[in-house]
Amino acid sequence: MDCLFCKIVEGTIPSEKVFEDEFTYVFKDVNPEAPVHLLIVPKKHITSVDYLEEKDKELIGHIFLVAKNLAKEFKLNNGYRIVNNTGEDGGQSVKHLHFHLLGGRSFNWPPG
Ligand code: 5GP
Ligand code: ZN
């Protein structure tokens, strides 16, 4: 499958890995929007939140625990933001489910 993040998970496209386990791969965003900007992706290809199935429930919970642990590791003690963009209006550019973990500065709400 011609998927950028599948290739990053496989290692055929290089990335700055910060964490990996059986289910997830985490790397630095190439175009960071904050001092800490990580992308947490499931190793299994899921196109977006729109494609989640019942059997993915545990995986998504696991991803949030990975995010929490990384926030601690990167000392985001003052808070952080976890972002998922879905589809065209959501601003999703890579069609492999991913969660942005952003921190090291404060963020506005609502987003633009
Ligand atoms: P989206 O807009 O789909 O929510 O987020 C995709 C993110 O992937 C963007 O923040 C973009 O900077 C990042 N990105 C796109 N291509 C690459 C790449 O080849 N390597 C890395 N590390 N990040 C990428
Ligand atoms: Zn993929």
JSON list of C-alpha atoms and ligand atoms in Angstrom, two decimals:
[
{"chain": "A", "resi": 1, "resn": "MET", "atom": "CA", "xyz": [0.00, 0.00, 0.00]},
{"chain": "A", "resi": 2, "resn": "ASP", "atom": "CA", "xyz": [1.25, 3.44, -0.89]},
{"chain": "A", "resi": 3, "resn": "CYS", "atom": "CA", "xyz": [1.01, 5.01, 2.56]},
{"chain": "A", "resi": 4, "resn": "LEU", "atom": "CA", "xyz": [3.62, 7.41, 3.95]},
{"chain": "A", "resi": 5, "resn": "PHE", "atom": "CA", "xyz": [3.13, 6.46, 7.60]},
{"chain": "A", "resi": 6, "resn": "CYS", "atom": "CA", "xyz": [3.10, 2.70, 6.84]},
{"chain": "A", "resi": 7, "resn": "LYS", "atom": "CA", "xyz": [6.50, 3.26, 5.20]},
{"chain": "A", "resi": 8, "resn": "ILE", "atom": "CA", "xyz": [7.72, 5.21, 8.25]},
{"chain": "A", "resi": 9, "resn": "VAL", "atom": "CA", "xyz": [6.53, 2.40, 10.55]},
{"chain": "A", "resi": 10, "resn": "GLU", "atom": "CA", "xyz": [8.33, -0.18, 8.32]},
{"chain": "A", "resi": 11, "resn": "GLY", "atom": "CA", "xyz": [11.46, 1.96, 8.26]},
{"chain": "A", "resi": 12, "resn": "THR", "atom": "CA", "xyz": [11.61, 2.33, 4.47]},
{"chain": "A", "resi": 13, "resn": "ILE", "atom": "CA", "xyz": [11.20, 6.09, 4.99]},
{"chain": "A", "resi": 14, "resn": "PRO", "atom": "CA", "xyz": [13.39, 7.45, 7.81]},
{"chain": "A", "resi": 15, "resn": "SER", "atom": "CA", "xyz": [11.96, 9.22, 10.84]},
{"chain": "A", "resi": 16, "resn": "GLU", "atom": "CA", "xyz": [13.11, 10.47, 14.23]},
{"chain": "A", "resi": 17, "resn": "LYS", "atom": "CA", "xyz": [11.64, 7.72, 16.36]},
{"chain": "A", "resi": 18, "resn": "VAL", "atom": "CA", "xyz": [10.96, 8.51, 20.00]},
{"chain": "A", "resi": 19, "resn": "PHE", "atom": "CA", "xyz": [9.02, 5.41, 21.06]},
{"chain": "A", "resi": 20, "resn": "GLU", "atom": "CA", "xyz": [7.79, 2.10, 19.72]},
{"chain": "A", "resi": 21, "resn": "ASP", "atom": "CA", "xyz": [5.85, -0.83, 21.13]},
{"chain": "A", "resi": 22, "resn": "GLU", "atom": "CA", "xyz": [3.85, -3.74, 19.73]},
{"chain": "A", "resi": 23, "resn": "PHE", "atom": "CA", "xyz": [0.96, -1.53, 18.61]},
{"chain": "A", "resi": 24, "resn": "THR", "atom": "CA", "xyz": [2.30, 1.98, 18.15]},
{"chain": "A", "resi": 25, "resn": "TYR", "atom": "CA", "xyz": [5.12, 3.95, 16.57]},
{"chain": "A", "resi": 26, "resn": "VAL", "atom": "CA", "xyz": [5.91, 7.51, 17.65]},
{"chain": "A", "resi": 27, "resn": "PHE", "atom": "CA", "xyz": [8.15, 9.97, 15.82]},
{"chain": "A", "resi": 28, "resn": "LYS", "atom": "CA", "xyz": [8.86, 13.69, 15.60]},
{"chain": "A", "resi": 29, "resn": "ASP", "atom": "CA", "xyz": [6.78, 15.72, 13.19]},
{"chain": "A", "resi": 30, "resn": "VAL", "atom": "CA", "xyz": [9.00, 16.94, 10.34]},
{"chain": "A", "resi": 31, "resn": "ASN", "atom": "CA", "xyz": [7.34, 20.37, 10.48]},
{"chain": "A", "resi": 32, "resn": "PRO", "atom": "CA", "xyz": [6.88, 21.03, 14.22]},
{"chain": "A", "resi": 33, "resn": "GLU", "atom": "CA", "xyz": [4.21, 23.47, 15.39]},
{"chain": "A", "resi": 34, "resn": "ALA", "atom": "CA", "xyz": [5.48, 23.47, 18.98]},
{"chain": "A", "resi": 35, "resn": "PRO", "atom": "CA", "xyz": [8.73, 22.72, 20.86]},
{"chain": "A", "resi": 36, "resn": "VAL", "atom": "CA", "xyz": [7.41, 19.16, 21.29]},
{"chain": "A", "resi": 37, "resn": "HIS", "atom": "CA", "xyz": [5.43, 17.84, 18.34]},
{"chain": "A", "resi": 38, "resn": "LEU", "atom": "CA", "xyz": [5.14, 14.06, 18.16]},
{"chain": "A", "resi": 39, "resn": "LEU", "atom": "CA", "xyz": [3.00, 11.88, 15.92]},
{"chain": "A", "resi": 40, "resn": "ILE", "atom": "CA", "xyz": [1.56, 8.75, 17.51]},
{"chain": "A", "resi": 41, "resn": "VAL", "atom": "CA", "xyz": [0.46, 6.22, 14.91]},
{"chain": "A", "resi": 42, "resn": "PRO", "atom": "CA", "xyz": [-0.93, 2.71, 15.15]},
{"chain": "A", "resi": 43, "resn": "LYS", "atom": "CA", "xyz": [1.37, 0.22, 13.38]},
{"chain": "A", "resi": 44, "resn": "LYS", "atom": "CA", "xyz": [-1.69, -1.24, 11.70]},
{"chain": "A", "resi": 45, "resn": "HIS", "atom": "CA", "xyz": [-3.01, 0.83, 8.82]},
{"chain": "A", "resi": 46, "resn": "ILE", "atom": "CA", "xyz": [-6.26, 2.60, 9.69]},
{"chain": "A", "resi": 47, "resn": "THR", "atom": "CA", "xyz": [-7.15, 5.40, 7.29]},
{"chain": "A", "resi": 48, "resn": "SER", "atom": "CA", "xyz": [-8.79, 7.74, 9.80]},
{"chain": "A", "resi": 49, "resn": "VAL", "atom": "CA", "xyz": [-11.20, 7.90, 12.73]},
{"chain": "A", "resi": 50, "resn": "ASP", "atom": "CA", "xyz": [-13.92, 7.30, 10.12]},
{"chain": "A", "resi": 51, "resn": "TYR", "atom": "CA", "xyz": [-12.53, 3.80, 9.61]},
{"chain": "A", "resi": 52, "resn": "LEU", "atom": "CA", "xyz": [-12.39, 2.73, 13.27]},
{"chain": "A", "resi": 53, "resn": "GLU", "atom": "CA", "xyz": [-14.10, -0.53, 14.13]},
{"chain": "A", "resi": 54, "resn": "GLU", "atom": "CA", "xyz": [-15.30, -2.06, 17.38]},
{"chain": "A", "resi": 55, "resn": "LYS", "atom": "CA", "xyz": [-12.15, -4.17, 17.56]},
{"chain": "A", "resi": 56, "resn": "ASP", "atom": "CA", "xyz": [-9.97, -1.02, 17.60]},
{"chain": "A", "resi": 57, "resn": "LYS", "atom": "CA", "xyz": [-11.35, 0.18, 20.95]},
{"chain": "A", "resi": 58, "resn": "GLU", "atom": "CA", "xyz": [-8.44, -1.11, 22.99]},
{"chain": "A", "resi": 59, "resn": "LEU", "atom": "CA", "xyz": [-5.89, 0.22, 20.52]},
{"chain": "A", "resi": 60, "resn": "ILE", "atom": "CA", "xyz": [-7.25, 3.75, 20.83]},
{"chain": "A", "resi": 61, "resn": "GLY", "atom": "CA", "xyz": [-7.21, 3.55, 24.62]},
{"chain": "A", "resi": 62, "resn": "HIS", "atom": "CA", "xyz": [-3.63, 2.30, 24.40]},
{"chain": "A", "resi": 63, "resn": "ILE", "atom": "CA", "xyz": [-2.64, 5.25, 22.19]},
{"chain": "A", "resi": 64, "resn": "PHE", "atom": "CA", "xyz": [-3.90, 7.70, 24.82]},
{"chain": "A", "resi": 65, "resn": "LEU", "atom": "CA", "xyz": [-1.89, 5.96, 27.53]},
{"chain": "A", "resi": 66, "resn": "VAL", "atom": "CA", "xyz": [1.20, 6.17, 25.29]},
{"chain": "A", "resi": 67, "resn": "ALA", "atom": "CA", "xyz": [0.47, 9.90, 24.86]},
{"chain": "A", "resi": 68, "resn": "LYS", "atom": "CA", "xyz": [0.20, 10.38, 28.62]},
{"chain": "A", "resi": 69, "resn": "ASN", "atom": "CA", "xyz": [3.48, 8.56, 29.25]},
{"chain": "A", "resi": 70, "resn": "LEU", "atom": "CA", "xyz": [5.29, 10.55, 26.55]},
{"chain": "A", "resi": 71, "resn": "ALA", "atom": "CA", "xyz": [3.92, 13.84, 27.93]},
{"chain": "A", "resi": 72, "resn": "LYS", "atom": "CA", "xyz": [5.53, 12.90, 31.23]},
{"chain": "A", "resi": 73, "resn": "GLU", "atom": "CA", "xyz": [8.78, 11.81, 29.57]},
{"chain": "A", "resi": 74, "resn": "PHE", "atom": "CA", "xyz": [8.98, 15.11, 27.65]},
{"chain": "A", "resi": 75, "resn": "LYS", "atom": "CA", "xyz": [8.18, 17.02, 30.86]},
{"chain": "A", "resi": 76, "resn": "LEU", "atom": "CA", "xyz": [4.98, 18.66, 29.58]},
{"chain": "A", "resi": 77, "resn": "ASN", "atom": "CA", "xyz": [3.98, 19.24, 33.18]},
{"chain": "A", "resi": 78, "resn": "ASN", "atom": "CA", "xyz": [2.07, 22.43, 32.40]},
{"chain": "A", "resi": 79, "resn": "GLY", "atom": "CA", "xyz": [-0.24, 20.70, 29.93]},
{"chain": "A", "resi": 80, "resn": "TYR", "atom": "CA", "xyz": [-0.30, 19.63, 26.34]},
{"chain": "A", "resi": 81, "resn": "ARG", "atom": "CA", "xyz": [-2.64, 19.08, 23.43]},
{"chain": "A", "resi": 82, "resn": "ILE", "atom": "CA", "xyz": [-3.61, 15.86, 21.66]},
{"chain": "A", "resi": 83, "resn": "VAL", "atom": "CA", "xyz": [-5.01, 16.49, 18.18]},
{"chain": "A", "resi": 84, "resn": "ASN", "atom": "CA", "xyz": [-6.61, 14.27, 15.60]},
{"chain": "A", "resi": 85, "resn": "ASN", "atom": "CA", "xyz": [-7.56, 15.65, 12.20]},
{"chain": "A", "resi": 86, "resn": "THR", "atom": "CA", "xyz": [-10.14, 13.67, 10.24]},
{"chain": "A", "resi": 87, "resn": "GLY", "atom": "CA", "xyz": [-11.01, 14.15, 6.60]},
{"chain": "A", "resi": 88, "resn": "GLU", "atom": "CA", "xyz": [-10.96, 17.20, 4.39]},
{"chain": "A", "resi": 89, "resn": "ASP", "atom": "CA", "xyz": [-12.59, 19.73, 6.72]},
{"chain": "A", "resi": 90, "resn": "GLY", "atom": "CA", "xyz": [-10.63, 18.34, 9.66]},
{"chain": "A", "resi": 91, "resn": "GLY", "atom": "CA", "xyz": [-7.39, 19.15, 7.86]},
{"chain": "A", "resi": 92, "resn": "GLN", "atom": "CA", "xyz": [-6.12, 15.56, 7.58]},
{"chain": "A", "resi": 93, "resn": "SER", "atom": "CA", "xyz": [-3.23, 15.46, 5.10]},
{"chain": "A", "resi": 94, "resn": "VAL", "atom": "CA", "xyz": [-1.87, 11.95, 5.72]},
{"chain": "A", "resi": 95, "resn": "LYS", "atom": "CA", "xyz": [-4.43, 9.17, 5.34]},
{"chain": "A", "resi": 96, "resn": "HIS", "atom": "CA", "xyz": [-3.12, 6.95, 8.14]},
{"chain": "A", "resi": 97, "resn": "LEU", "atom": "CA", "xyz": [-4.66, 7.54, 11.56]},
{"chain": "A", "resi": 98, "resn": "HIS", "atom": "CA", "xyz": [-2.41, 9.62, 13.79]},
{"chain": "A", "resi": 99, "resn": "PHE", "atom": "CA", "xyz": [-2.58, 11.73, 16.92]},
{"chain": "A", "resi": 100, "resn": "HIS", "atom": "CA", "xyz": [-0.47, 14.85, 17.33]},
{"chain": "A", "resi": 101, "resn": "LEU", "atom": "CA", "xyz": [1.02, 15.32, 20.80]},
{"chain": "A", "resi": 102, "resn": "LEU", "atom": "CA", "xyz": [1.92, 18.99, 21.11]},
{"chain": "A", "resi": 103, "resn": "GLY", "atom": "CA", "xyz": [3.52, 20.78, 24.04]},
{"chain": "A", "resi": 104, "resn": "GLY", "atom": "CA", "xyz": [6.12, 23.19, 25.32]},
{"chain": "A", "resi": 105, "resn": "ARG", "atom": "CA", "xyz": [3.98, 26.26, 24.68]},
{"chain": "A", "resi": 106, "resn": "SER", "atom": "CA", "xyz": [0.37, 27.27, 25.26]},
{"chain": "A", "resi": 107, "resn": "PHE", "atom": "CA", "xyz": [-2.32, 26.87, 22.60]},
{"chain": "A", "resi": 108, "resn": "ASN", "atom": "CA", "xyz": [-5.37, 28.91, 21.71]},
{"chain": "A", "resi": 109, "resn": "TRP", "atom": "CA", "xyz": [-8.93, 27.70, 21.88]},
{"chain": "A", "resi": 110, "resn": "PRO", "atom": "CA", "xyz": [-10.96, 27.53, 19.72]},
{"chain": "A", "resi": 111, "resn": "PRO", "atom": "CA", "xyz": [-8.52, 26.50, 16.98]},
{"chain": "A", "resi": 112, "resn": "GLY", "atom": "CA", "xyz": [-8.46, 28.47, 13.73]},
{"chain": "B", "resi": 1, "resn": "5GP", "atom": "P1", "xyz": [-2.33, 15.85, 9.45]},
{"chain": "B", "resi": 1, "resn": "5GP", "atom": "O1", "xyz": [-2.36, 17.18, 8.76]},
{"chain": "B", "resi": 1, "resn": "5GP", "atom": "O2", "xyz": [-2.64, 14.73, 8.49]},
{"chain": "B", "resi": 1, "resn": "5GP", "atom": "O3", "xyz": [-3.13, 15.79, 10.70]},
{"chain": "B", "resi": 1, "resn": "5GP", "atom": "O4", "xyz": [-0.85, 15.67, 9.95]},
{"chain": "B", "resi": 1, "resn": "5GP", "atom": "C1", "xyz": [0.18, 15.14, 9.18]},
{"chain": "B", "resi": 1, "resn": "5GP", "atom": "C2", "xyz": [1.47, 15.57, 9.83]},
{"chain": "B", "resi": 1, "resn": "5GP", "atom": "O5", "xyz": [2.51, 14.76, 9.30]},
{"chain": "B", "resi": 1, "resn": "5GP", "atom": "C3", "xyz": [1.87, 17.03, 9.55]},
{"chain": "B", "resi": 1, "resn": "5GP", "atom": "O6", "xyz": [2.00, 17.73, 10.79]},
{"chain": "B", "resi": 1, "resn": "5GP", "atom": "C4", "xyz": [3.20, 16.92, 8.81]},
{"chain": "B", "resi": 1, "resn": "5GP", "atom": "O7", "xyz": [4.12, 17.91, 9.19]},
{"chain": "B", "resi": 1, "resn": "5GP", "atom": "C5", "xyz": [3.67, 15.52, 9.16]},
{"chain": "B", "resi": 1, "resn": "5GP", "atom": "N1", "xyz": [4.46, 14.86, 8.14]},
{"chain": "B", "resi": 1, "resn": "5GP", "atom": "C6", "xyz": [4.14, 14.79, 6.81]},
{"chain": "B", "resi": 1, "resn": "5GP", "atom": "N2", "xyz": [5.07, 14.09, 6.16]},
{"chain": "B", "resi": 1, "resn": "5GP", "atom": "C7", "xyz": [6.00, 13.70, 7.10]},
{"chain": "B", "resi": 1, "resn": "5GP", "atom": "C8", "xyz": [7.21, 12.95, 7.02]},
{"chain": "B", "resi": 1, "resn": "5GP", "atom": "O8", "xyz": [7.63, 12.46, 5.97]},
{"chain": "B", "resi": 1, "resn": "5GP", "atom": "N3", "xyz": [7.89, 12.77, 8.19]},
{"chain": "B", "resi": 1, "resn": "5GP", "atom": "C9", "xyz": [7.45, 13.28, 9.37]},
{"chain": "B", "resi": 1, "resn": "5GP", "atom": "N4", "xyz": [8.20, 13.04, 10.44]},
{"chain": "B", "resi": 1, "resn": "5GP", "atom": "N5", "xyz": [6.31, 13.99, 9.47]},
{"chain": "B", "resi": 1, "resn": "5GP", "atom": "C10", "xyz": [5.60, 14.20, 8.35]},
{"chain": "B", "resi": 2, "resn": "ZN", "atom": "ZN", "xyz": [-0.73, 3.40, 6.48]}
]
